[in-house]
Amino acid sequence: MFTLAEVASLNDIQPTYRILKPWWDVFMDYLAVVMLMVAIFAGTMQLTKDQVVCLPVLQSTVNSKAQPGTSGKADFTTVETTTGQGEDASMRTVSFRSTSTVTPSVPLSRAASSQDQPTESGQELKKEQKDSSGRKTNLDFQQYVFINQMCYHLALPWYSKYFPYLVLIHTIILIVSSNFWFKYPKTCSKIEHFVSILGKCFESPWTTKALSETACEDSEENKQRLTGAQSLPKYVSTSSDEGSPSASTPMITKSGFKFSADKPMIEVPSVTILDKKDGEQAKALFEKVRKFRAHVEDSDLIYKLYVGQTVIKTVKFIFILCYTANFVNTISFEHICNPKVEHLIGYTQFECTHNMAYMLKKLLISYISLICVYGFICLYTLFWLFRIPLKEYSFEKVREESSFSDIPDVKNDFAFLLHMVDQYDQLYSKRFGVFLSEVSENKLREISLNHEWTFEKLRQHVSRNAQDKQELHLFMLSGVPDAVFDLTDLDVLKLELIPEAKIPAKISQMTNLQELHLCHCPAKVEQTAFSFLRDHLRCLHVKFTDVAEIPAWVYLLKNLRELYLIGNLNSENNKMIGLESLRELRHLKILHVKSNLTKIPPNITDVAPHLTKLVIHNDGTKLVVLNSLKKMTNVAELELQNCELERIPHAIFSLSNLQELDLKSNSIRTIEEIISFQHLKRLTCLKLWHNKIVNIPSSITHIKNLESLYLSNNKLESLPAAVFSLQKLRCLDVSYNSIALIPVEIGLLQNLQHFHITGNKVDVLPKQLFKCVKLRTLSLGQNCITSIPDKVSQLLQLTHLELKGNCLDRLPATLGHCQLLRKSGLVVEDHLFDALPSEVKEVLNQDTSIPFANGI
């Protein structure tokens, strides 16, 4: 036999699950325990004390005649006496005669005496019956035991015998139905995860801090204190009508902590700082809540399972009540039994008493009462389940009472679980809502970030860039630390992969800040910060994946001088309309676009009147439409790199103010259009490097003002004499071609300062080359040169000489006459340098501080 504790264990759940048990479930659990006790008590009583006591029913008259003695039969006579006045109180005395058998209903001793005394007078029988205390039945103990057992099974109603077991089975079914949603595998994991997260959210120090700030904000005591302290400083910035962003100015809209300007806030020192461990745990909770919500909101299995088990319990209640009520009256103390064992006992009818009848009846009535209460609670549960939509949960009340107005409403199983928790304690869902708020999460990140990135730590990360400017690069942070804006001497600020970057009004302290980098960082700015950036920012770099990531306020920086856009601007995906209008950038001089354009965006023409430099770096996408270039008449520098251009675009010839053209890394094969450059009177630098150009047309002589010509990494095999007619040419780069000969006409370039012919097939250097006495850089590496003429000493301004990768066996000793040449500027094999005379090496090893002008 099992104990009550073992059965009650079916009703046990994890203690943490109790927050999901509303009062009706708890009440029904207690009712189930009481019903278990009733079942076990009734079963124990039935097993130990339940019995039936039966006596035969004696008929008032038996008209039977004595039969002659035959084998197997007995003769009997009945003597009837009447006593009393007017009363029919009859008494029967039965005598048996048998020749070979004894009637089973008569004891053997009695039968023997009947044989010895076959005849007795009625007076003797009457005297014997008067002496006994009751009527004789002629049954022994074994026969009574037999008939009691027979009548227990035949006379008693089945409900009286199986009542305890039925109660036990029904109760177990009810218990299983009540807690099945905690045990079912597909719901158990979700519930366990939810309870775990809910408990951590309830106990998190961050929850206490957030709710404490709200309580401090709304408390009447604080309001009274603030009423008498109007002179206290305001810790929260407010926006006036003058400083509020207009419809055309996309600024930060504070959806989180909403403070009125008429209610200054006092910070609570005791809850403003979390230690690092608590902060990390809170951030982990935000992530867990986010993932749990995404997982649970897609399903309503928990809700359906709870409704289903409630319906089952209700149907079970109705069923139990219907059939049990009919059996209340069947439980009685007295029963008539007809066992049909007359051939064994001698009697056909017995009257029996059931000693547990009254107890079972009381227990049954108690059980019915408990079931009725249980059923009414089930009906109430169904009413609650369908009274309101439990698959939707609104945090409207929490939003009104707290500062987190962005707490979203939830649905499906997530909503149902929160409804169940509210029946336990509404404070749980209120604390849980803190971790659904993005404002709360951002506030936590801000506190943790400021705690980690102090002013001293940021100062250690400040470095000087190539332009000798103080630069700070912040990478993959949760936000921008407040201490950044205390670095007032910072020149360049780089923010990379900071999705929640916010630029506050404190940036106005950074008076030296002129350059800002936003790499995958759609920063939001406050109104005051925007006003500062609009007036002071000169250079802005924006790197993005989609054009929508470009902050809208970028297009309103009227004093911006340089804008660098790096990202996807393909017209097929973004339709280019997302680039917005650049019309407000009235002082923009340099526009650098690195993207995958198929045409020049029409919006770029908005800055055409004042744009002086336009750079377009494609990723190999062919730039087809360039008509917009014709409107950029003031552009002085134009770069179209990696745009798969096959010819020089005709639109370029309309740029009358063009001074430098760079068509690097295209697919240009011929440059016959170069004759049209004669109209570009100001063109001084032409870069056609990294193309597929085979020859240089003679029409290049018409570009008379050309000072720099870059033709490296092409397929040139020779240099035409026309190139050397460009008397103003100061830089000529024909490296990495297939040129085998340097024409003697090179001596005509008296202004040539930089000549690069590295990576060709030159084997002889013409003496005329050394007539270019203004040469500062001479790159002759990776050729087939066998000797360097002594006339190299004529290049008195030479500072860089590259000879490595040739077939030289010695260097001329006259290198020592090149006054500005030093070992650092001489690129040659070590053994050739070591072979120089010691006095030459000594001269080349000397340091020099003689200044010289940059001639390019």
PDB file of N, CA, C and O in Angstrom, residues 670-708:
ATOM      1  N   THR A 670      42.748  52.601 -75.903  1.00  0.00           N
ATOM      2  CA  THR A 670      43.241  53.658 -76.790  1.00  0.00           C
ATOM      3  C   THR A 670      42.879  55.009 -76.211  1.00  0.00           C
ATOM      4  O   THR A 670      41.844  55.155 -75.540  1.00  0.00           O
ATOM      5  N   ILE A 671      43.735  55.976 -76.477  1.00  0.00           N
ATOM      6  CA  ILE A 671      43.498  57.326 -75.943  1.00  0.00           C
ATOM      7  C   ILE A 671      43.547  58.346 -77.092  1.00  0.00           C
ATOM      8  O   ILE A 671      44.108  59.426 -76.963  1.00  0.00           O
ATOM      9  N   GLU A 672      42.947  57.956 -78.224  1.00  0.00           N
ATOM     10  CA  GLU A 672      42.916  58.869 -79.359  1.00  0.00           C
ATOM     11  C   GLU A 672      42.170  60.151 -79.016  1.00  0.00           C
ATOM     12  O   GLU A 672      42.411  61.203 -79.620  1.00  0.00           O
ATOM     13  N   GLU A 673      41.227  60.073 -78.053  1.00  0.00           N
ATOM     14  CA  GLU A 673      40.456  61.263 -77.678  1.00  0.00           C
ATOM     15  C   GLU A 673      41.311  62.288 -76.955  1.00  0.00           C
ATOM     16  O   GLU A 673      40.811  63.393 -76.652  1.00  0.00           O
ATOM     17  N   ILE A 674      42.544  61.945 -76.713  1.00  0.00           N
ATOM     18  CA  ILE A 674      43.387  62.847 -75.924  1.00  0.00           C
ATOM     19  C   ILE A 674      43.577  64.192 -76.598  1.00  0.00           C
ATOM     20  O   ILE A 674      43.903  65.188 -75.943  1.00  0.00           O
ATOM     21  N   ILE A 675      43.324  64.247 -77.889  1.00  0.00           N
ATOM     22  CA  ILE A 675      43.460  65.520 -78.603  1.00  0.00           C
ATOM     23  C   ILE A 675      42.456  66.547 -78.113  1.00  0.00           C
ATOM     24  O   ILE A 675      42.690  67.758 -78.185  1.00  0.00           O
ATOM     25  N   SER A 676      41.337  66.035 -77.570  1.00  0.00           N
ATOM     26  CA  SER A 676      40.315  66.960 -77.067  1.00  0.00           C
ATOM     27  C   SER A 676      40.744  67.639 -75.780  1.00  0.00           C
ATOM     28  O   SER A 676      40.114  68.614 -75.348  1.00  0.00           O
ATOM     29  N   PHE A 677      41.807  67.160 -75.180  1.00  0.00           N
ATOM     30  CA  PHE A 677      42.286  67.791 -73.958  1.00  0.00           C
ATOM     31  C   PHE A 677      42.915  69.158 -74.222  1.00  0.00           C
ATOM     32  O   PHE A 677      43.208  69.888 -73.265  1.00  0.00           O
ATOM     33  N   GLN A 678      43.123  69.471 -75.477  1.00  0.00           N
ATOM     34  CA  GLN A 678      43.712  70.770 -75.774  1.00  0.00           C
ATOM     35  C   GLN A 678      42.798  71.910 -75.352  1.00  0.00           C
ATOM     36  O   GLN A 678      43.246  73.042 -75.162  1.00  0.00           O
ATOM     37  N   HIS A 679      41.496  71.587 -75.185  1.00  0.00           N
ATOM     38  CA  HIS A 679      40.554  72.615 -74.725  1.00  0.00           C
ATOM     39  C   HIS A 679      40.630  72.817 -73.217  1.00  0.00           C
ATOM     40  O   HIS A 679      40.105  73.810 -72.697  1.00  0.00           O
ATOM     41  N   LEU A 680      41.230  71.865 -72.544  1.00  0.00           N
ATOM     42  CA  LEU A 680      41.358  71.970 -71.084  1.00  0.00           C
ATOM     43  C   LEU A 680      42.677  72.669 -70.790  1.00  0.00           C
ATOM     44  O   LEU A 680      43.715  72.034 -70.538  1.00  0.00           O
ATOM     45  N   LYS A 681      42.659  73.988 -70.866  1.00  0.00           N
ATOM     46  CA  LYS A 681      43.885  74.770 -70.754  1.00  0.00           C
ATOM     47  C   LYS A 681      44.552  74.623 -69.397  1.00  0.00           C
ATOM     48  O   LYS A 681      45.761  74.836 -69.274  1.00  0.00           O
ATOM     49  N   ARG A 682      43.802  74.250 -68.359  1.00  0.00           N
ATOM     50  CA  ARG A 682      44.368  74.184 -67.015  1.00  0.00           C
ATOM     51  C   ARG A 682      44.808  72.780 -66.615  1.00  0.00           C
ATOM     52  O   ARG A 682      45.294  72.598 -65.507  1.00  0.00           O
ATOM     53  N   LEU A 683      44.657  71.848 -67.511  1.00  0.00           N
ATOM     54  CA  LEU A 683      45.020  70.473 -67.170  1.00  0.00           C
ATOM     55  C   LEU A 683      46.530  70.353 -67.020  1.00  0.00           C
ATOM     56  O   LEU A 683      47.293  70.598 -67.950  1.00  0.00           O
ATOM     57  N   THR A 684      46.988  69.950 -65.859  1.00  0.00           N
ATOM     58  CA  THR A 684      48.416  69.824 -65.568  1.00  0.00           C
ATOM     59  C   THR A 684      48.823  68.408 -65.183  1.00  0.00           C
ATOM     60  O   THR A 684      50.011  68.082 -65.235  1.00  0.00           O
ATOM     61  N   CYS A 685      47.848  67.584 -64.799  1.00  0.00           N
ATOM     62  CA  CYS A 685      48.178  66.225 -64.348  1.00  0.00           C
ATOM     63  C   CYS A 685      47.211  65.233 -64.999  1.00  0.00           C
ATOM     64  O   CYS A 685      45.995  65.385 -64.877  1.00  0.00           O
ATOM     65  N   LEU A 686      47.794  64.240 -65.689  1.00  0.00           N
ATOM     66  CA  LEU A 686      46.994  63.217 -66.355  1.00  0.00           C
ATOM     67  C   LEU A 686      47.490  61.849 -65.906  1.00  0.00           C
ATOM     68  O   LEU A 686      48.651  61.486 -66.123  1.00  0.00           O
ATOM     69  N   LYS A 687      46.575  61.112 -65.263  1.00  0.00           N
ATOM     70  CA  LYS A 687      46.926  59.790 -64.746  1.00  0.00           C
ATOM     71  C   LYS A 687      46.096  58.736 -65.482  1.00  0.00           C
ATOM     72  O   LYS A 687      44.886  58.633 -65.290  1.00  0.00           O
ATOM     73  N   LEU A 688      46.789  57.967 -66.314  1.00  0.00           N
ATOM     74  CA  LEU A 688      46.149  56.895 -67.083  1.00  0.00           C
ATOM     75  C   LEU A 688      46.765  55.542 -66.719  1.00  0.00           C
ATOM     76  O   LEU A 688      46.818  54.637 -67.540  1.00  0.00           O
ATOM     77  N   TRP A 689      47.231  55.412 -65.504  1.00  0.00           N
ATOM     78  CA  TRP A 689      47.910  54.197 -65.074  1.00  0.00           C
ATOM     79  C   TRP A 689      46.943  53.048 -64.818  1.00  0.00           C
ATOM     80  O   TRP A 689      45.739  53.242 -64.667  1.00  0.00           O
ATOM     81  N   HIS A 690      47.519  51.829 -64.842  1.00  0.00           N
ATOM     82  CA  HIS A 690      46.753  50.602 -64.598  1.00  0.00           C
ATOM     83  C   HIS A 690      45.592  50.455 -65.584  1.00  0.00           C
ATOM     84  O   HIS A 690      44.449  50.212 -65.210  1.00  0.00           O
ATOM     85  N   ASN A 691      45.920  50.607 -66.873  1.00  0.00           N
ATOM     86  CA  ASN A 691      44.957  50.386 -67.944  1.00  0.00           C
ATOM     87  C   ASN A 691      45.554  49.395 -68.942  1.00  0.00           C
ATOM     88  O   ASN A 691      46.436  48.598 -68.581  1.00  0.00           O
ATOM     89  N   LYS A 692      45.082  49.447 -70.176  1.00  0.00           N
ATOM     90  CA  LYS A 692      45.554  48.534 -71.227  1.00  0.00           C
ATOM     91  C   LYS A 692      46.012  49.319 -72.461  1.00  0.00           C
ATOM     92  O   LYS A 692      45.850  48.869 -73.606  1.00  0.00           O
ATOM     93  N   ILE A 693      46.575  50.471 -72.239  1.00  0.00           N
ATOM     94  CA  ILE A 693      46.991  51.360 -73.335  1.00  0.00           C
ATOM     95  C   ILE A 693      48.215  50.760 -74.030  1.00  0.00           C
ATOM     96  O   ILE A 693      49.205  50.382 -73.391  1.00  0.00           O
ATOM     97  N   VAL A 694      48.147  50.730 -75.381  1.00  0.00           N
ATOM     98  CA  VAL A 694      49.222  50.135 -76.177  1.00  0.00           C
ATOM     99  C   VAL A 694      50.193  51.195 -76.692  1.00  0.00           C
ATOM    100  O   VAL A 694      51.404  50.971 -76.713  1.00  0.00           O
ATOM    101  N   ASN A 695      49.653  52.345 -77.103  1.00  0.00           N
ATOM    102  CA  ASN A 695      50.539  53.410 -77.604  1.00  0.00           C
ATOM    103  C   ASN A 695      50.002  54.775 -77.223  1.00  0.00           C
ATOM    104  O   ASN A 695      48.828  54.921 -76.847  1.00  0.00           O
ATOM    105  N   ILE A 696      50.906  55.745 -77.343  1.00  0.00           N
ATOM    106  CA  ILE A 696      50.556  57.123 -77.002  1.00  0.00           C
ATOM    107  C   ILE A 696      50.478  57.910 -78.312  1.00  0.00           C
ATOM    108  O   ILE A 696      51.455  57.978 -79.070  1.00  0.00           O
ATOM    109  N   PRO A 697      49.309  58.494 -78.555  1.00  0.00           N
ATOM    110  CA  PRO A 697      49.188  59.241 -79.826  1.00  0.00           C
ATOM    111  C   PRO A 697      50.033  60.520 -79.814  1.00  0.00           C
ATOM    112  O   PRO A 697      50.315  61.085 -78.760  1.00  0.00           O
ATOM    113  N   SER A 698      50.406  60.939 -80.999  1.00  0.00           N
ATOM    114  CA  SER A 698      51.237  62.146 -81.129  1.00  0.00           C
ATOM    115  C   SER A 698      50.469  63.404 -80.756  1.00  0.00           C
ATOM    116  O   SER A 698      51.071  64.458 -80.494  1.00  0.00           O
ATOM    117  N   SER A 699      49.146  63.290 -80.713  1.00  0.00           N
ATOM    118  CA  SER A 699      48.332  64.459 -80.374  1.00  0.00           C
ATOM    119  C   SER A 699      48.511  64.893 -78.935  1.00  0.00           C
ATOM    120  O   SER A 699      47.990  65.932 -78.519  1.00  0.00           O
ATOM    121  N   ILE A 700      49.258  64.138 -78.174  1.00  0.00           N
ATOM    122  CA  ILE A 700      49.479  64.506 -76.781  1.00  0.00           C
ATOM    123  C   ILE A 700      50.248  65.817 -76.680  1.00  0.00           C
ATOM    124  O   ILE A 700      50.241  66.475 -75.637  1.00  0.00           O
ATOM    125  N   THR A 701      50.885  66.198 -77.751  1.00  0.00           N
ATOM    126  CA  THR A 701      51.649  67.460 -77.755  1.00  0.00           C
ATOM    127  C   THR A 701      50.755  68.670 -77.575  1.00  0.00           C
ATOM    128  O   THR A 701      51.222  69.750 -77.192  1.00  0.00           O
ATOM    129  N   HIS A 702      49.459  68.491 -77.812  1.00  0.00           N
ATOM    130  CA  HIS A 702      48.536  69.625 -77.696  1.00  0.00           C
ATOM    131  C   HIS A 702      48.227  69.977 -76.227  1.00  0.00           C
ATOM    132  O   HIS A 702      47.671  71.043 -75.960  1.00  0.00           O
ATOM    133  N   ILE A 703      48.580  69.079 -75.325  1.00  0.00           N
ATOM    134  CA  ILE A 703      48.351  69.384 -73.902  1.00  0.00           C
ATOM    135  C   ILE A 703      49.617  70.079 -73.409  1.00  0.00           C
ATOM    136  O   ILE A 703      50.442  69.492 -72.690  1.00  0.00           O
ATOM    137  N   LYS A 704      49.750  71.289 -73.763  1.00  0.00           N
ATOM    138  CA  LYS A 704      51.016  71.990 -73.543  1.00  0.00           C
ATOM    139  C   LYS A 704      51.282  72.318 -72.077  1.00  0.00           C
ATOM    140  O   LYS A 704      52.432  72.534 -71.690  1.00  0.00           O
ATOM    141  N   ASN A 705      50.252  72.389 -71.270  1.00  0.00           N
ATOM    142  CA  ASN A 705      50.456  72.740 -69.859  1.00  0.00           C
ATOM    143  C   ASN A 705      50.628  71.519 -68.960  1.00  0.00           C
ATOM    144  O   ASN A 705      50.654  71.646 -67.727  1.00  0.00           O
ATOM    145  N   LEU A 706      50.715  70.360 -69.575  1.00  0.00           N
ATOM    146  CA  LEU A 706      50.807  69.129 -68.783  1.00  0.00           C
ATOM    147  C   LEU A 706      52.132  69.086 -68.028  1.00  0.00           C
ATOM    148  O   LEU A 706      53.212  69.262 -68.592  1.00  0.00           O
ATOM    149  N   GLU A 707      52.036  68.832 -66.706  1.00  0.00           N
ATOM    150  CA  GLU A 707      53.226  68.785 -65.856  1.00  0.00           C
ATOM    151  C   GLU A 707      53.498  67.380 -65.317  1.00  0.00           C
ATOM    152  O   GLU A 707      54.636  67.062 -64.981  1.00  0.00           O
ATOM    153  N   SER A 708      52.441  66.550 -65.214  1.00  0.00           N
ATOM    154  CA  SER A 708      52.608  65.191 -64.697  1.00  0.00           C
ATOM    155  C   SER A 708      51.849  64.236 -65.592  1.00  0.00           C
ATOM    156  O   SER A 708      50.671  64.460 -65.917  1.00  0.00           O
TER     157      SER A 708
END
